[in-house]
CSV table of C-alpha atoms in Angstrom, one decimal:
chain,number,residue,atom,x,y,z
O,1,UNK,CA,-32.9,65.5,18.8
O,2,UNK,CA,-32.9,67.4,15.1
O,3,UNK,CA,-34.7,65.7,12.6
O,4,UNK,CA,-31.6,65.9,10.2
O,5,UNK,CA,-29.2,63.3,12.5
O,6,UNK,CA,-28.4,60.2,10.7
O,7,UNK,CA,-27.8,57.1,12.9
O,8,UNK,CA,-26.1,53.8,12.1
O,9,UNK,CA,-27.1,50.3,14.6
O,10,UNK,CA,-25.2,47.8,13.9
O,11,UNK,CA,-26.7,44.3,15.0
O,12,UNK,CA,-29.7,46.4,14.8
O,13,UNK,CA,-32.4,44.1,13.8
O,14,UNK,CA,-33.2,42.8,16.9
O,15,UNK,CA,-33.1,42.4,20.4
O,16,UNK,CA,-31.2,45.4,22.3
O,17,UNK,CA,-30.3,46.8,18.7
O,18,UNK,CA,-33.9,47.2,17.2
O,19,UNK,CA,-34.9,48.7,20.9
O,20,UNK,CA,-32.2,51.3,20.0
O,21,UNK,CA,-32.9,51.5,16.5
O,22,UNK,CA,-36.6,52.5,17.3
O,23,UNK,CA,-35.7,55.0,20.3
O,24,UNK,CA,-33.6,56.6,18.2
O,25,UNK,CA,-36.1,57.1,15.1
O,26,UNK,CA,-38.9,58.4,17.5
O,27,UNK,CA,-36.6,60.8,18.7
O,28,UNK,CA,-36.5,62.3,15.3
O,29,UNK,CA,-33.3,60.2,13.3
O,30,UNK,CA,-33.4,58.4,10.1
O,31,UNK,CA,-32.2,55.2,10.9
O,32,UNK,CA,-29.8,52.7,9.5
O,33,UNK,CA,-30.6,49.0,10.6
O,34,UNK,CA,-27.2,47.2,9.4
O,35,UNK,CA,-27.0,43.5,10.2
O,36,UNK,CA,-25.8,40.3,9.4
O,37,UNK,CA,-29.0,39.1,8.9
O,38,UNK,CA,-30.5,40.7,5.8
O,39,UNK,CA,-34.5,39.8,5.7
O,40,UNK,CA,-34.3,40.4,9.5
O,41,UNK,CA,-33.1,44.0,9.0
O,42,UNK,CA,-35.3,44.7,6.2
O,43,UNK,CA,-38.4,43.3,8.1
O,44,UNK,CA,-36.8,45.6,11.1
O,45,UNK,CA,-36.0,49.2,9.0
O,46,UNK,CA,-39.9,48.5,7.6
O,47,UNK,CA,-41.4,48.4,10.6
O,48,UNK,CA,-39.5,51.1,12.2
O,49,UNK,CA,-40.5,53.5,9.1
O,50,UNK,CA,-44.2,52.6,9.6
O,51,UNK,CA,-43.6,53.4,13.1
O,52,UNK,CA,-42.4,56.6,13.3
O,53,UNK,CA,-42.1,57.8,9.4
O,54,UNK,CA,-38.5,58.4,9.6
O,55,UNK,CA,-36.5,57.1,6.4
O,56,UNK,CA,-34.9,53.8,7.1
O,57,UNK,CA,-32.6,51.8,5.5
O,58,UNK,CA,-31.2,48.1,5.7
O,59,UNK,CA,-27.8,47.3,4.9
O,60,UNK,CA,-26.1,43.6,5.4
O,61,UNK,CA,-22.9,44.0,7.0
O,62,UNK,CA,-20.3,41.8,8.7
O,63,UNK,CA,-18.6,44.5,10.5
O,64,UNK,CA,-15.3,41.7,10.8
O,65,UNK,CA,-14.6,42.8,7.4
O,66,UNK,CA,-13.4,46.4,6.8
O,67,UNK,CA,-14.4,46.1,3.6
O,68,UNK,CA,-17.9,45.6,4.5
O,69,UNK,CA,-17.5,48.0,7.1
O,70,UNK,CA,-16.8,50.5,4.7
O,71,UNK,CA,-19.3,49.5,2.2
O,72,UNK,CA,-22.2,49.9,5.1
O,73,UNK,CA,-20.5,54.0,5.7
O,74,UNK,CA,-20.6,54.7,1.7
O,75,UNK,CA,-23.7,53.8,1.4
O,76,UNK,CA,-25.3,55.4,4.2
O,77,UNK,CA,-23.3,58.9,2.8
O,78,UNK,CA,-24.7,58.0,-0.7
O,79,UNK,CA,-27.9,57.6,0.5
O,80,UNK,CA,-28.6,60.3,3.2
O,81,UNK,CA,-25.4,62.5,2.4
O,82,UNK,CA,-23.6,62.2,5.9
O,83,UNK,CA,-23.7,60.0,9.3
O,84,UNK,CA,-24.0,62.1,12.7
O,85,UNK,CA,-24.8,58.7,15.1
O,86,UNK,CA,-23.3,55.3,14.9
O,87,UNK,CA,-23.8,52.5,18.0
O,88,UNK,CA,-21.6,49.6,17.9
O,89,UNK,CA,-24.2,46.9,19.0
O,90,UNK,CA,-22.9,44.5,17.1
O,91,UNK,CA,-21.7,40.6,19.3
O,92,UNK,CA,-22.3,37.4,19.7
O,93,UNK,CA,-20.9,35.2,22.3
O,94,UNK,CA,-19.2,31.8,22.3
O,95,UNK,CA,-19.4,30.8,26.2
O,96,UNK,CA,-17.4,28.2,27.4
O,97,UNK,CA,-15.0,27.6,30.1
O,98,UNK,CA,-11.5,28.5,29.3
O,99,UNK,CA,-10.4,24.4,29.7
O,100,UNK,CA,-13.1,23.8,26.6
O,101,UNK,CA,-12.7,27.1,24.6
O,102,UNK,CA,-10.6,26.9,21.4
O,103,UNK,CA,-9.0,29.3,19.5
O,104,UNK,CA,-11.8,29.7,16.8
O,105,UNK,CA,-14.3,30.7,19.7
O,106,UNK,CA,-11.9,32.8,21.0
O,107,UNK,CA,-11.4,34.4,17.6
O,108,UNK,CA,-14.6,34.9,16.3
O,109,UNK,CA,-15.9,36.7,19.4
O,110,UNK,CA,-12.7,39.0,19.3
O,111,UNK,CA,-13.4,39.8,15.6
O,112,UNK,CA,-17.0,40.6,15.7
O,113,UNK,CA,-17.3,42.3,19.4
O,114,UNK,CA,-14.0,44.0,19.4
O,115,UNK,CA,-12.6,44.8,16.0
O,116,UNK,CA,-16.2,45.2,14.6
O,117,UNK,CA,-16.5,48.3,16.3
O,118,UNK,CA,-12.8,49.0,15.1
O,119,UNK,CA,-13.8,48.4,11.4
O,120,UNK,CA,-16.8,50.9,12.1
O,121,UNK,CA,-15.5,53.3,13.9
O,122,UNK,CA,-12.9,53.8,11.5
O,123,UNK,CA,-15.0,54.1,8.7
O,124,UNK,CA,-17.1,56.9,10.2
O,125,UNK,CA,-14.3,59.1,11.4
O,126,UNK,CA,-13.3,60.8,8.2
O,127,UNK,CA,-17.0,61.9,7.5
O,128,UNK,CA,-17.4,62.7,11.3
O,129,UNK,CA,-14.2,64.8,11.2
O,130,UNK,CA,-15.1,66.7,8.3
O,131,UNK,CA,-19.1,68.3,9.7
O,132,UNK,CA,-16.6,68.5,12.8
O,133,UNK,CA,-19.6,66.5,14.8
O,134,UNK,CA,-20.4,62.8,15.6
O,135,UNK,CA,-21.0,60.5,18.1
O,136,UNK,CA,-19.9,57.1,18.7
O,137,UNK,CA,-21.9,54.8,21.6
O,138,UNK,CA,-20.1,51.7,22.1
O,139,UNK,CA,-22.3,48.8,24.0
O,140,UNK,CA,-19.8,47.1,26.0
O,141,UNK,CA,-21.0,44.7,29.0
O,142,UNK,CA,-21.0,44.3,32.9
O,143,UNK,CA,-18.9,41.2,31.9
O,144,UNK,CA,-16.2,43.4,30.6
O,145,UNK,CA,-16.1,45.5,33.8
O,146,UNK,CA,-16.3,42.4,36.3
O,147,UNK,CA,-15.2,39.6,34.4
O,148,UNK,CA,-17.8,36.4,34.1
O,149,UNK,CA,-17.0,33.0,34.3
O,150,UNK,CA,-17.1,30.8,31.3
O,151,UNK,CA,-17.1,34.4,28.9
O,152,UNK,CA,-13.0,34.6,28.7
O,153,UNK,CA,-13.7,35.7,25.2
O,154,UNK,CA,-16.5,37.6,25.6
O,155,UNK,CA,-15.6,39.8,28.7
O,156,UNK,CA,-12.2,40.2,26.9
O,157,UNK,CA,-13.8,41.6,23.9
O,158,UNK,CA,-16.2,44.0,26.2
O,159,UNK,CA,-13.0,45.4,28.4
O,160,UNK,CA,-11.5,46.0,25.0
O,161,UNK,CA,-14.7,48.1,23.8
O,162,UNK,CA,-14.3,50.2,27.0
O,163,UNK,CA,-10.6,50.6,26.1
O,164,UNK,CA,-11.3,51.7,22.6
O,165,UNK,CA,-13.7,54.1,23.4
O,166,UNK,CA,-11.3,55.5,25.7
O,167,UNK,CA,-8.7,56.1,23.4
O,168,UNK,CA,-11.1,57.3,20.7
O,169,UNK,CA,-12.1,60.0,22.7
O,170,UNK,CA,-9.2,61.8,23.3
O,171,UNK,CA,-8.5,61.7,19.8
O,172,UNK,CA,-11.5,62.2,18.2
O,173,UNK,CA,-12.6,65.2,21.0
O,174,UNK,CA,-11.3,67.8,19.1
O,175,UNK,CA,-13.8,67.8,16.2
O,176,UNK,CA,-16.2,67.5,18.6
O,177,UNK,CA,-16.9,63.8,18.1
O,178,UNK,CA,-17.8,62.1,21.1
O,179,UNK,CA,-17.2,58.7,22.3
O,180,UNK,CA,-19.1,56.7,25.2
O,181,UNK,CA,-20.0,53.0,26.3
O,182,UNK,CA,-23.2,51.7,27.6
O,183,UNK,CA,-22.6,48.5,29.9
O,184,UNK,CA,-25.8,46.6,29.9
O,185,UNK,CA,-26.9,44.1,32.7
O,186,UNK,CA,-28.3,41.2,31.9
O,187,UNK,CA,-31.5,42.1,29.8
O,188,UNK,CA,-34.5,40.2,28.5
O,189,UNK,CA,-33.4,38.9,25.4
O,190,UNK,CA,-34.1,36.2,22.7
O,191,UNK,CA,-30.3,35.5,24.2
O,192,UNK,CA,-31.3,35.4,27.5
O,193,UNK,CA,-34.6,33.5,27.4
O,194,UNK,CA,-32.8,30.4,27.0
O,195,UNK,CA,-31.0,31.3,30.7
O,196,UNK,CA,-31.1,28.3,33.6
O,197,UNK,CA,-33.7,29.1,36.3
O,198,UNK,CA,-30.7,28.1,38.5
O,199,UNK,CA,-28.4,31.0,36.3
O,200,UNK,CA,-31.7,33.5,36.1
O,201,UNK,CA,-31.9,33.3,39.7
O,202,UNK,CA,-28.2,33.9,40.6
O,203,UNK,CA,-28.3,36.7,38.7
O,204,UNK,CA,-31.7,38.0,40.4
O,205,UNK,CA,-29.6,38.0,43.5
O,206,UNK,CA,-26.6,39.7,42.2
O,207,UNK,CA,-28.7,42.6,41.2
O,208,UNK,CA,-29.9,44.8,43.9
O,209,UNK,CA,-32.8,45.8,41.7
O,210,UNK,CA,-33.9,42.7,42.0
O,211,UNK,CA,-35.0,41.8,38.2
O,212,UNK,CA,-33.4,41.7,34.5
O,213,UNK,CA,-33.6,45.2,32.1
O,214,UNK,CA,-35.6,45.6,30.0
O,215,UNK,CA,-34.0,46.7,26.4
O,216,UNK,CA,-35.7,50.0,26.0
O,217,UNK,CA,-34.1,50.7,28.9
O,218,UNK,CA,-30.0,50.4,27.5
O,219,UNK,CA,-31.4,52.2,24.5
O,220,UNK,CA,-33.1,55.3,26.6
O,221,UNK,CA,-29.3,55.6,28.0
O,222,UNK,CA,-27.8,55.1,24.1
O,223,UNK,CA,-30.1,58.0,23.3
O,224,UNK,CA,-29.5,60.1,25.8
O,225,UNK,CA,-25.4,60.3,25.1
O,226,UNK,CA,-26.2,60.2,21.2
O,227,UNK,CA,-27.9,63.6,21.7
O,228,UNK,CA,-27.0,66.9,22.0
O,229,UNK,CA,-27.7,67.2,25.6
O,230,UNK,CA,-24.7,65.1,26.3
O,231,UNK,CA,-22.6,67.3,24.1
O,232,UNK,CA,-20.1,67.5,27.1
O,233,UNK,CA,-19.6,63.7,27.9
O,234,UNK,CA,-17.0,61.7,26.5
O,235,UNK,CA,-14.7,59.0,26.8
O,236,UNK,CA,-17.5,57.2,29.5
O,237,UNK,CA,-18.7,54.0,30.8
O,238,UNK,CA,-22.6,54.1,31.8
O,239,UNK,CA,-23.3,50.9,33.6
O,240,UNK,CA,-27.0,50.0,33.1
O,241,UNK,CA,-27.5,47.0,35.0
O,242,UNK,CA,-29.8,47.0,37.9
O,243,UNK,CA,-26.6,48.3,40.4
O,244,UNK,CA,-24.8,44.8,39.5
O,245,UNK,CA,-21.3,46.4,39.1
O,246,UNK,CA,-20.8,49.5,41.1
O,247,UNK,CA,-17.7,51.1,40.2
């Protein structure tokens, strides 16, 4: 991957986003670690400069708000003059059975997961369009292939993301911009370390691999379609989950 390739993480602080932050620095980008979390970013774009001496940059975003959104996109051009790479990593999840779920868990999950990588998207396409290159990696979920119980909102707002890269693609195609989805498994997380031993092992058993991914592992495949090797793949779903959902 050229040195010169500018790459935006959102959620990219930690967990599956720093994993793809730091994959994507040692394979030669200058790095953008935008996050909610401020001091966790910072703490994150330090480490990953030390790392791999790459130029890195935090910037606090809430990528519900367009205008924060956009904010994150201008600064990124101010600072390193043009953005090649941006990964919609940014969720959360609100899990609880439909019965229990009200609309504010509903909402907030749609906002952040769904029109997040709206906002973003959005606010990368004009710059995209105009060095007539880009790529967009969207991380949806196994849960918005297959559905999961108790995760109306979330699998709702990961179908969605497969949609939206989709449709992105054939528009975006022709300025060679590219658009893709990664569908993690269920990966050891901060998120997922908190898992039942009864849920942990269900989901053993559900995977014919037989164990959980690891996150270097959704960011090796994030890398691989932000690069120019996979300069004639768009508008796709790579499930990386252990063989869980086989489409």
């Amino acid at each position: 991957m050229s040195e010169s390739k500018v790459a935006i993480i959102t959620g990219g602080a930690r967990g599956i986003g720093k994993a793809i932050a730091e994959t994507l620095a040692r394979r030669g980008c200058d790095i953008i670690v935008a996050d909610i979390n401020l001091e966790l970013a910072e703490a994150t774009a330090k480490e990953i400069a030390a790392a791999t001496h790459q130029k890195t940059l935090a910037i606090q975003v809430n990528v519900s708000d367009s205008a924060s959104a956009n904010a994150m996109v201008e600064r990124t051009l101010a600072e390193f003059g043009k953005v090649d790479i941006l990964v919609n990593n940014a969720g959360l999840t609100r899990d609880k059975l439909i019965m229990r779920m009200d609309e504010a868990d509903w909402d907030i999950v749609l906002d952040v997961n769904l029109k997040g990588a709206f906002n973003c998207s959005k606010a990368v396409v004009r710059p995209m369009m105009k060095q007539r290159y880009g790529r967009i990696v969207n991380i949806s979920s196994v849960s918005g292939q297959a559905g999961q119980t108790g995760q109306a909102n979330y699998s709702a707002s990961k179908a969605g993301l497969i949609g939206l890269t989709k449709a992105l693609a054939r528009e975006l195609a022709s300025r060679q911009i590219t658009v893709n989805a990664v569908a993690p498994g269920f990966v050891l997380t901060a998120l997922t370390q908190d898992l039942s031993d009864e849920l942990k092992d269900a989901i053993l058993k559900a995977t014919p691999l037989g164990r959980m991914g690891k996150p270097e592992e959704i960011a090796y495949a994030v890398a691989f379609l932000a690069s120019d090797e996979a300069s004639y793949i768009t508008g796709q779903v790579l499930a990386v989950d252990g063989g869980m959902v086989m489409m």
